[in-house]
Coordinates of C-alpha atoms in Angstrom, one line a residue:
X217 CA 136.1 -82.9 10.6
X218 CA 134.9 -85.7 8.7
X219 CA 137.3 -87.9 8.5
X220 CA 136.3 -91.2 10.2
X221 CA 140.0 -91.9 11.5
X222 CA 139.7 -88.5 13.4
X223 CA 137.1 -90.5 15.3
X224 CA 138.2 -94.4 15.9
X225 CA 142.5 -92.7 16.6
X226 CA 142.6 -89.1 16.7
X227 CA 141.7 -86.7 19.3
X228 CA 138.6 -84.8 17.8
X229 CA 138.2 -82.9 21.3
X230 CA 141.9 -81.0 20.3
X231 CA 140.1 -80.4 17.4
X232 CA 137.3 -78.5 18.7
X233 CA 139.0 -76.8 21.7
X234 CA 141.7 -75.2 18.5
X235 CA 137.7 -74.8 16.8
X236 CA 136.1 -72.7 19.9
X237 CA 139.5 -71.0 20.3
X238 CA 140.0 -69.6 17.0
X239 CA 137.3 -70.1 14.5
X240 CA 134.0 -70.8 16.6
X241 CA 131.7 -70.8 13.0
X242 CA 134.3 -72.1 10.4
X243 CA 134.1 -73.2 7.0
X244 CA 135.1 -76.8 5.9
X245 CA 135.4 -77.5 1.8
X246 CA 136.7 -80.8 2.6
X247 CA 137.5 -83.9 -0.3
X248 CA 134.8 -85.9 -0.9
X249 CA 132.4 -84.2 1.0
X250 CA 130.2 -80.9 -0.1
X251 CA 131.5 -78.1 1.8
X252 CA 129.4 -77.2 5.2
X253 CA 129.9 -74.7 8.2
X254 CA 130.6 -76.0 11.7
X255 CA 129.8 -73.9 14.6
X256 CA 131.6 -75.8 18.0
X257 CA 130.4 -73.1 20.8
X258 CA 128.0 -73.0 23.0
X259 CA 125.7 -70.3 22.6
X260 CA 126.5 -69.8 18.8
X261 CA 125.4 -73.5 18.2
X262 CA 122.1 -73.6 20.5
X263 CA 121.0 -70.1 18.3
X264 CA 121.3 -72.2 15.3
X265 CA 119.4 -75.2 16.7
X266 CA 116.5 -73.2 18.1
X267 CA 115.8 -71.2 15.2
X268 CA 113.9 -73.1 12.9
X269 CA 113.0 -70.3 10.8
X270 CA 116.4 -69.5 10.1
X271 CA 118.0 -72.9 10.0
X272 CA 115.8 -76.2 9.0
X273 CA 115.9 -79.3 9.7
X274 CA 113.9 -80.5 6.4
X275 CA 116.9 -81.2 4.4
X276 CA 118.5 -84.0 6.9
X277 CA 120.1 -84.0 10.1
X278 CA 123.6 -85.3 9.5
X279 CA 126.7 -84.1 7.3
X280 CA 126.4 -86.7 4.5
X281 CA 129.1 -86.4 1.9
X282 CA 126.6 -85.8 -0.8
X283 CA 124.7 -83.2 0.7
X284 CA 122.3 -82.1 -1.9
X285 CA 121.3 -85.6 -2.6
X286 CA 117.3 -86.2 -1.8
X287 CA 117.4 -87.2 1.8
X288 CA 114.5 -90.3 2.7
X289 CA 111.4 -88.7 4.5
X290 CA 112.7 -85.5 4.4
X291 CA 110.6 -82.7 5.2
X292 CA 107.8 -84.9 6.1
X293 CA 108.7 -87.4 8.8
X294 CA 109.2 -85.7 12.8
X295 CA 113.3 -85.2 12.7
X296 CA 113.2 -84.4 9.4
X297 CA 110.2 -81.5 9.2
X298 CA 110.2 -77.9 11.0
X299 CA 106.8 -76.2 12.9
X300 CA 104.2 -76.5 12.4
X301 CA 104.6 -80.2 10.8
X302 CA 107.0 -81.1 13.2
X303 CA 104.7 -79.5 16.3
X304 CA 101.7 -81.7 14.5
X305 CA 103.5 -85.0 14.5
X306 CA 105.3 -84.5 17.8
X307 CA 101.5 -84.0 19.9
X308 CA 100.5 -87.3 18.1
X309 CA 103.0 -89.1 20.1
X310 CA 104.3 -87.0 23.2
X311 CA 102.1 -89.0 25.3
X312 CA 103.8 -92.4 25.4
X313 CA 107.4 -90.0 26.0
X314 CA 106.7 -87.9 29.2
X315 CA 108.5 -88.2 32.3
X316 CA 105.6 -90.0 33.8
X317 CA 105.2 -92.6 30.7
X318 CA 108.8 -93.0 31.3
X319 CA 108.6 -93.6 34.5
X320 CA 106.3 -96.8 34.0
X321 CA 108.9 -98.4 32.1
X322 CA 111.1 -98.5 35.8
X323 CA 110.1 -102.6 36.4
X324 CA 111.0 -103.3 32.9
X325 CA 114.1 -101.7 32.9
X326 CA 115.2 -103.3 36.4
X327 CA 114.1 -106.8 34.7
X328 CA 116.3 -106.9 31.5
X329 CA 119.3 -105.5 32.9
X330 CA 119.4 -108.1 35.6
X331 CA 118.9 -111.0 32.9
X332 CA 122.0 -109.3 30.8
X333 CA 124.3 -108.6 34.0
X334 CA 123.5 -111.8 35.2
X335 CA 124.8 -113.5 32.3
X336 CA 128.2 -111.7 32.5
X337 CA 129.0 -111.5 36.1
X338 CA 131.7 -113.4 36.9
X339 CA 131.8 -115.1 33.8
X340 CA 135.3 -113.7 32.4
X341 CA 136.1 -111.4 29.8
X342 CA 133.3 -109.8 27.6
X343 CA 132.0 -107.1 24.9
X344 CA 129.9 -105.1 27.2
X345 CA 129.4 -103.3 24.2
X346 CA 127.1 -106.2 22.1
X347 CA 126.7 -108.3 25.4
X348 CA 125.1 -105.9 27.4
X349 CA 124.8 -102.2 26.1
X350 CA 122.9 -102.7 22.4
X351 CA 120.7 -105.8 23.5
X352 CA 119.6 -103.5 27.1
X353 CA 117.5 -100.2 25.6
X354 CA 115.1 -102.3 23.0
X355 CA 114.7 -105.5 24.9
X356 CA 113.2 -102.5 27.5
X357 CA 111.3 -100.5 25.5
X358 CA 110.4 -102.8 22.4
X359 CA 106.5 -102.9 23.2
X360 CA 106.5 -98.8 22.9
X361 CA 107.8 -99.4 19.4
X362 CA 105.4 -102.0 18.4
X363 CA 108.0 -104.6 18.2
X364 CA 106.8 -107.6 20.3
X365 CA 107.9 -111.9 20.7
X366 CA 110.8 -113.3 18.9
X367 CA 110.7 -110.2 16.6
X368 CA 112.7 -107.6 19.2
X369 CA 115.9 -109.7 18.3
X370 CA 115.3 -109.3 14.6
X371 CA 114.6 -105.5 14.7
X372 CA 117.6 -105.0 17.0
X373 CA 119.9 -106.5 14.6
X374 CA 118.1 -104.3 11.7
X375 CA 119.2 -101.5 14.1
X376 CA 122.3 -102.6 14.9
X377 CA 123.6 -103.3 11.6
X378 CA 121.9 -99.6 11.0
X379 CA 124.1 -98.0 13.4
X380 CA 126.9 -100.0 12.9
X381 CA 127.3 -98.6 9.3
X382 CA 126.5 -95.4 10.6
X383 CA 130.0 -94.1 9.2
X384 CA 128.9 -94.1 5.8
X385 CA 125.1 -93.2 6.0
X386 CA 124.8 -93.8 2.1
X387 CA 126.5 -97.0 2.3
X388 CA 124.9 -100.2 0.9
X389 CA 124.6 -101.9 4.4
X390 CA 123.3 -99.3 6.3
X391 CA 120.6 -98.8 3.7
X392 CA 119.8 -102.4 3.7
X393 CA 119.5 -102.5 7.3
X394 CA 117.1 -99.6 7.5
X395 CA 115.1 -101.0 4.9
X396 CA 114.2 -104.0 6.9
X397 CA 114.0 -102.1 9.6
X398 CA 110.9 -100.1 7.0
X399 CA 109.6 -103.8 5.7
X400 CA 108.7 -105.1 9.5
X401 CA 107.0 -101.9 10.2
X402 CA 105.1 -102.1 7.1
X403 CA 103.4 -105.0 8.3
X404 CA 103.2 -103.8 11.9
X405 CA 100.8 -100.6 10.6
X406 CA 98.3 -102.9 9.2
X407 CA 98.2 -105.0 12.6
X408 CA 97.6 -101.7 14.1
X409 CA 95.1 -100.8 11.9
X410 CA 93.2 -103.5 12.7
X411 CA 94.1 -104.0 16.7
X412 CA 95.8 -100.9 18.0
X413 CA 97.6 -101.1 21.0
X414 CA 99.2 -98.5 23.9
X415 CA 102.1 -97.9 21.2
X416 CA 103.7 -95.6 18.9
X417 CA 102.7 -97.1 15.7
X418 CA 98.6 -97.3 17.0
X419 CA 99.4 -93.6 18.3
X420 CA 100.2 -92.5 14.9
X421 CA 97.6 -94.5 13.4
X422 CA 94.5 -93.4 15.4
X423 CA 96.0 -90.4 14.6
X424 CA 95.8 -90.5 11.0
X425 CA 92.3 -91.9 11.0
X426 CA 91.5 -89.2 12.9
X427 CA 92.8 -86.5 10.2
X428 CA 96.4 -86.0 10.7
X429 CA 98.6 -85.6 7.3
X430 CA 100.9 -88.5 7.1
X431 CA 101.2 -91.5 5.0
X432 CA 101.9 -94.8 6.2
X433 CA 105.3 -94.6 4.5
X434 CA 106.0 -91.2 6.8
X435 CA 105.0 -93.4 9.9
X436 CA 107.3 -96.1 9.1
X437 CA 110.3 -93.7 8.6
X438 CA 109.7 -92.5 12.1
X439 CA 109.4 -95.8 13.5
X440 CA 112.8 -96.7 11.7
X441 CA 114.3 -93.4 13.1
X442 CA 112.8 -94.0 16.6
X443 CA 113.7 -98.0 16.6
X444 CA 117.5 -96.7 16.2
X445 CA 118.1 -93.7 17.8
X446 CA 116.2 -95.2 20.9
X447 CA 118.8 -98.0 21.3
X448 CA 121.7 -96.0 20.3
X449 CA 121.8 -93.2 22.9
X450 CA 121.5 -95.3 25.9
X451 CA 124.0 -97.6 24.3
X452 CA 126.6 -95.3 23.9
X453 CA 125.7 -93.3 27.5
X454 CA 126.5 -96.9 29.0
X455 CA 129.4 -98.1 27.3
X456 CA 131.3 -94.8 27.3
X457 CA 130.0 -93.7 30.7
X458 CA 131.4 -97.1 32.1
X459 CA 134.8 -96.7 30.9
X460 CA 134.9 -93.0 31.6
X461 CA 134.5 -93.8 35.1
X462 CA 137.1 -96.7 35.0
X463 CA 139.3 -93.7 34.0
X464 CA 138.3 -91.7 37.0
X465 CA 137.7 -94.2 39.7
X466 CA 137.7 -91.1 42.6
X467 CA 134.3 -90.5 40.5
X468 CA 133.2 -94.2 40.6
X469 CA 134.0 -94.7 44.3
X470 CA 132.2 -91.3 45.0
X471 CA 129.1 -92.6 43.0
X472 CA 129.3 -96.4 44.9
X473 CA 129.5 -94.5 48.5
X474 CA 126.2 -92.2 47.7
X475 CA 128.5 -89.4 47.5
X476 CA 127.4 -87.4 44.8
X477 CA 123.6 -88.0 44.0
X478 CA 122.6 -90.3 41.3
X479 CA 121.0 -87.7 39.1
X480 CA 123.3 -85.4 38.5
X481 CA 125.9 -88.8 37.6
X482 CA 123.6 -89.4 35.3
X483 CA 123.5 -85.7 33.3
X484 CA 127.6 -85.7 33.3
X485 CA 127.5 -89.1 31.8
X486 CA 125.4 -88.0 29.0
X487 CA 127.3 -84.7 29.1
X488 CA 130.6 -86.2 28.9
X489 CA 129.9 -89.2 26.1
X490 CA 127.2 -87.1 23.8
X491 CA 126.3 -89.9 21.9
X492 CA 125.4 -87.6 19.0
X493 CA 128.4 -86.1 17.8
X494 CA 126.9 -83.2 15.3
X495 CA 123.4 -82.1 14.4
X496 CA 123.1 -80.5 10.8
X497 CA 120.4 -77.8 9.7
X498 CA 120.2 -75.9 6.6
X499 CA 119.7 -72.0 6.3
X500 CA 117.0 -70.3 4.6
X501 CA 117.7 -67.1 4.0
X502 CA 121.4 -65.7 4.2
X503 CA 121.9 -64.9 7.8
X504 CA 124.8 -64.4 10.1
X505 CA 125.6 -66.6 13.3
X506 CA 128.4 -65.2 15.4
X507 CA 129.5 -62.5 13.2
X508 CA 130.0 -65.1 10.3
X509 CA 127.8 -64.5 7.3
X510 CA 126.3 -67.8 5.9
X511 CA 124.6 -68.2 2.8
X512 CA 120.7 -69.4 2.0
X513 CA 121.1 -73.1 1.4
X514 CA 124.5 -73.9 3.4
X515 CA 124.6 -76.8 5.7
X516 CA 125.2 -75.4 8.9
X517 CA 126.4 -78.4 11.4
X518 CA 126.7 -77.7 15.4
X519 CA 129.1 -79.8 17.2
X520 CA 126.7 -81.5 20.1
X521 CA 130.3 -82.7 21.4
X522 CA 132.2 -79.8 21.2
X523 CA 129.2 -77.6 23.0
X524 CA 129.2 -80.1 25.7
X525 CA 133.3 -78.9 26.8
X526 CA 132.8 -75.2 25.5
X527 CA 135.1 -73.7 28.4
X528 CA 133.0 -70.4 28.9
X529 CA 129.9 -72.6 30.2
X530 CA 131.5 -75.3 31.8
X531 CA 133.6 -75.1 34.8
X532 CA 136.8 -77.6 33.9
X533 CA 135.0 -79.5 30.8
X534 CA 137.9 -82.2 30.3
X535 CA 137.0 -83.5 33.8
X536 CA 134.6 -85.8 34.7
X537 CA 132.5 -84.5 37.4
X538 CA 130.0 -86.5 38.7
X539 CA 128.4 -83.7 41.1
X540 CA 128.7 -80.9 38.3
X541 CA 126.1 -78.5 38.7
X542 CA 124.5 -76.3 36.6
X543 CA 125.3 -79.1 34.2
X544 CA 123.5 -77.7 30.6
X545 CA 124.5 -79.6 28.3
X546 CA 123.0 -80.3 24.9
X547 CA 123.4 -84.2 24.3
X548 CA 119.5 -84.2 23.8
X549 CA 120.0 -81.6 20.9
X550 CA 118.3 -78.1 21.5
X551 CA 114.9 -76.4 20.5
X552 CA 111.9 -77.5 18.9
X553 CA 114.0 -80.7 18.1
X554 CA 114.9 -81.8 21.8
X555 CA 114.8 -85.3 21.9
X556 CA 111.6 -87.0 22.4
X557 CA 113.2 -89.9 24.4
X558 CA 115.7 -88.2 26.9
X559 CA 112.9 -88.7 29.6
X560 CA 113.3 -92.7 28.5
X561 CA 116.5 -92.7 28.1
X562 CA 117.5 -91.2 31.6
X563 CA 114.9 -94.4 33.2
X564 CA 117.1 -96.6 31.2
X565 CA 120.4 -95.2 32.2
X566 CA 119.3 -95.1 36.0
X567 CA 118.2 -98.6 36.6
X568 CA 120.9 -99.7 34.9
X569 CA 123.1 -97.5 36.9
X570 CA 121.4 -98.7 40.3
X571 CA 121.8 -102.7 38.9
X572 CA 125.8 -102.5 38.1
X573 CA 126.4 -100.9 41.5
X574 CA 124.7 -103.2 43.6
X575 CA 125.6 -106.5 42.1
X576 CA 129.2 -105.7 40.6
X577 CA 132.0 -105.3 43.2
X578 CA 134.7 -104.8 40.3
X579 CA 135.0 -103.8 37.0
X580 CA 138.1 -104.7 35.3
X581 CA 138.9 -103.5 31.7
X582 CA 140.7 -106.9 29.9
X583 CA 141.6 -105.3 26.6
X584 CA 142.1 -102.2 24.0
X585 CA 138.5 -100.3 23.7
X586 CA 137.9 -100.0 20.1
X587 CA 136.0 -96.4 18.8
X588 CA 133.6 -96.5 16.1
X589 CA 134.5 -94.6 13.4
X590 CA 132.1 -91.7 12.8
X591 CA 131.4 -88.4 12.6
X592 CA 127.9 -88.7 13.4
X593 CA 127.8 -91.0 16.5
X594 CA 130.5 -90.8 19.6
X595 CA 130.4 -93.8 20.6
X596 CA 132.8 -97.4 21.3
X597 CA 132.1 -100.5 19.0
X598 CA 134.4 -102.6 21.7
X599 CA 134.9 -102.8 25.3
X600 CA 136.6 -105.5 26.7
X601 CA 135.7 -106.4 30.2
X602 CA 135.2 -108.7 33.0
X603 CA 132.8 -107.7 35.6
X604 CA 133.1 -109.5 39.4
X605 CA 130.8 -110.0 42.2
X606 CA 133.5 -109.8 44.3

């Protein structure tokens, strides 16, 4: 389960579907890597993620081989906490994520990812990947983060580089990146001290000043959480969405004609690539989930991806069905912890949407997609392809 290769040249779904079949909450002492439980169906791993009392989130979020290492910001920062801290730091910026705030970011959106199709259209072979996907979600939403100017294409190569070494989460690079991704934001808190502005750092801010327990370290880590995970959903929705429907071209045909509405396109996309591939809690107290007893202070890990094709929910889960409805899947995570963003990232994922059908007439693959390899994100690193007007 965590073997990177899995991931970049296996089939993890096979995986899964043997998982779900025959051992839905299974134990995995693996080399390497301390041992955890993985729970791949539906309704076993949505008890698990709503029940913070039984399963917290305040020991990290993601397998890591070294599991009872000290994990940065944990049990303080937003992801990393459980009610009531979490509830507390959520209300301080909830505001600036509601469908409505979302909504506002509509012109933006449309603005950017004209600018980054325009540079590709007919223009030969590309990586939509790093040409289009990465750049598109903080170029939109950069001002939210308090990332403004010449800075957004510094802080989206911190992320970048963050994500991009995502495979190894204690690795040298990927803590290097998140540390400059920590060093800009220190400087950014004090600007907002002084001037605050419509964004998440001055929301956090006037909230402190006005009482709220967190440290200007805890606000940085959830600005460097936010300033990743806000680019890296969308990313991975676009780039995986696109070539899943270059594999089902019925489904891209019936999406181009107005066939099947563009809403419920946009929930199987995010069904179907679940940019997230696991979410990990940690139990308190020995419990039981599915009949399987689990010990206080096991890692507990639910398989977003897995959940997502769990064959007693979903009607034909290996196929891409643009129209599927009741479509309930968990790519946003479940319970207390449902993702801030998803009412962003479904603006971002729908304008973009709307801009590649009406100004590309063709998409042609031009080479081998290329998987990243982890366990933590499901998502391509390279996809090779030319788009045409015409």
């Amino acid at each position: 389960m965590t073997d990177p290769r899995l991931y970049s040249h296996g089939d993890p779904h096979a995986t899964w579907e043997r998982l779900r079949r025959e051992c839905p909450v299974s134990w995995h002492d693996e080399p390497d890597h301390e041992p955890f439980w993985a729970v791949t169906t539906y309704d076993e791993g949505l008890e698990v993620l709503s029940d913070w009392k039984r399963f917290s989130s305040a020991r990290g979020t993601f397998l890591r081989p070294n599991l009872s290492d000290p994990y940065p910001g944990a049990g303080v920062m937003m992801t990393l906490s459980d009610p009531p801290r979490h509830d507390v730091l959520r209300k301080a910026a909830a505001a600036l994520f509601t469908p409505k705030a979302a909504a506002g970011f509509r012109d933006r959106a449309t603005e950017v990812s004209r600018l980054l199709l325009r540079q590709v259209i007919d223009a030969g072979p590309h990586d939509f990947v790093n040409d289009v996907a990465a750049p598109y979600p903080l170029q939109v939403i950069a001002g939210l983060l308090g990332v403004e100017g010449e800075d957004v294409e510094r802080v989206a190569a911190y992320a970048e580089a963050a994500v991009g070494n995502i495979a190894d989460l204690d690795g040298a690079a990927a803590q290097q990146a998140h540390l400059e991704v920590l060093a800009y934001y220190a400087d950014v808190i004090e600007e907002r001290r002084a001037h605050p502005t419509g964004d998440v750092v001055s929301a956090f801010v006037l909230a402190q000043a006005e009482g709220l327990d967190i440290t200007d370290d805890e606000i940085i880590l959830t600005c460097d959480n936010l300033a990743v995970a806000a680019g890296e959903t969308t990313r991975q929705v676009l780039s995986g969405g696109l070539l899943a429907l270059l594999a089902n071209p019925a489904q891209l045909e019936a999406l181009r004609s107005g066939a099947v509405p563009l809403k419920s396109a946009i929930e199987e996309l995010v069904r179907w690539t679940a940019p997230v591939t696991h979410l990990m809690r940690t139990a308190v107290a020995d419990t039981a989930v599915g009949g399987v007893e689990i010990k206080a202070g096991q890692a507990v890990s639910v398989w977003l991806s897995s959940l997502n094709r769990d064959e007693n929910v979903f009607d034909q889960p290996m196929e891409l069905q643009l129209d599927r409805n009741p479509n309930r899947h968990v790519s946003f995570g479940g319970g207390r912890h449902f993702c801030i963003g998803a009412p962003l990232a479904r603006v971002m994922i729908r304008v973009f949407l709307e801009e590649i059908l009406g100004s590309v007439a063709r998409i042609e693959l031009t080479g081998e997609p290329r998987r990243t390899p982890s366990y933590v994100t499901n998502s391509l690193e390279h996809l090779p392809l030319a788009l045409h007007s015409e």
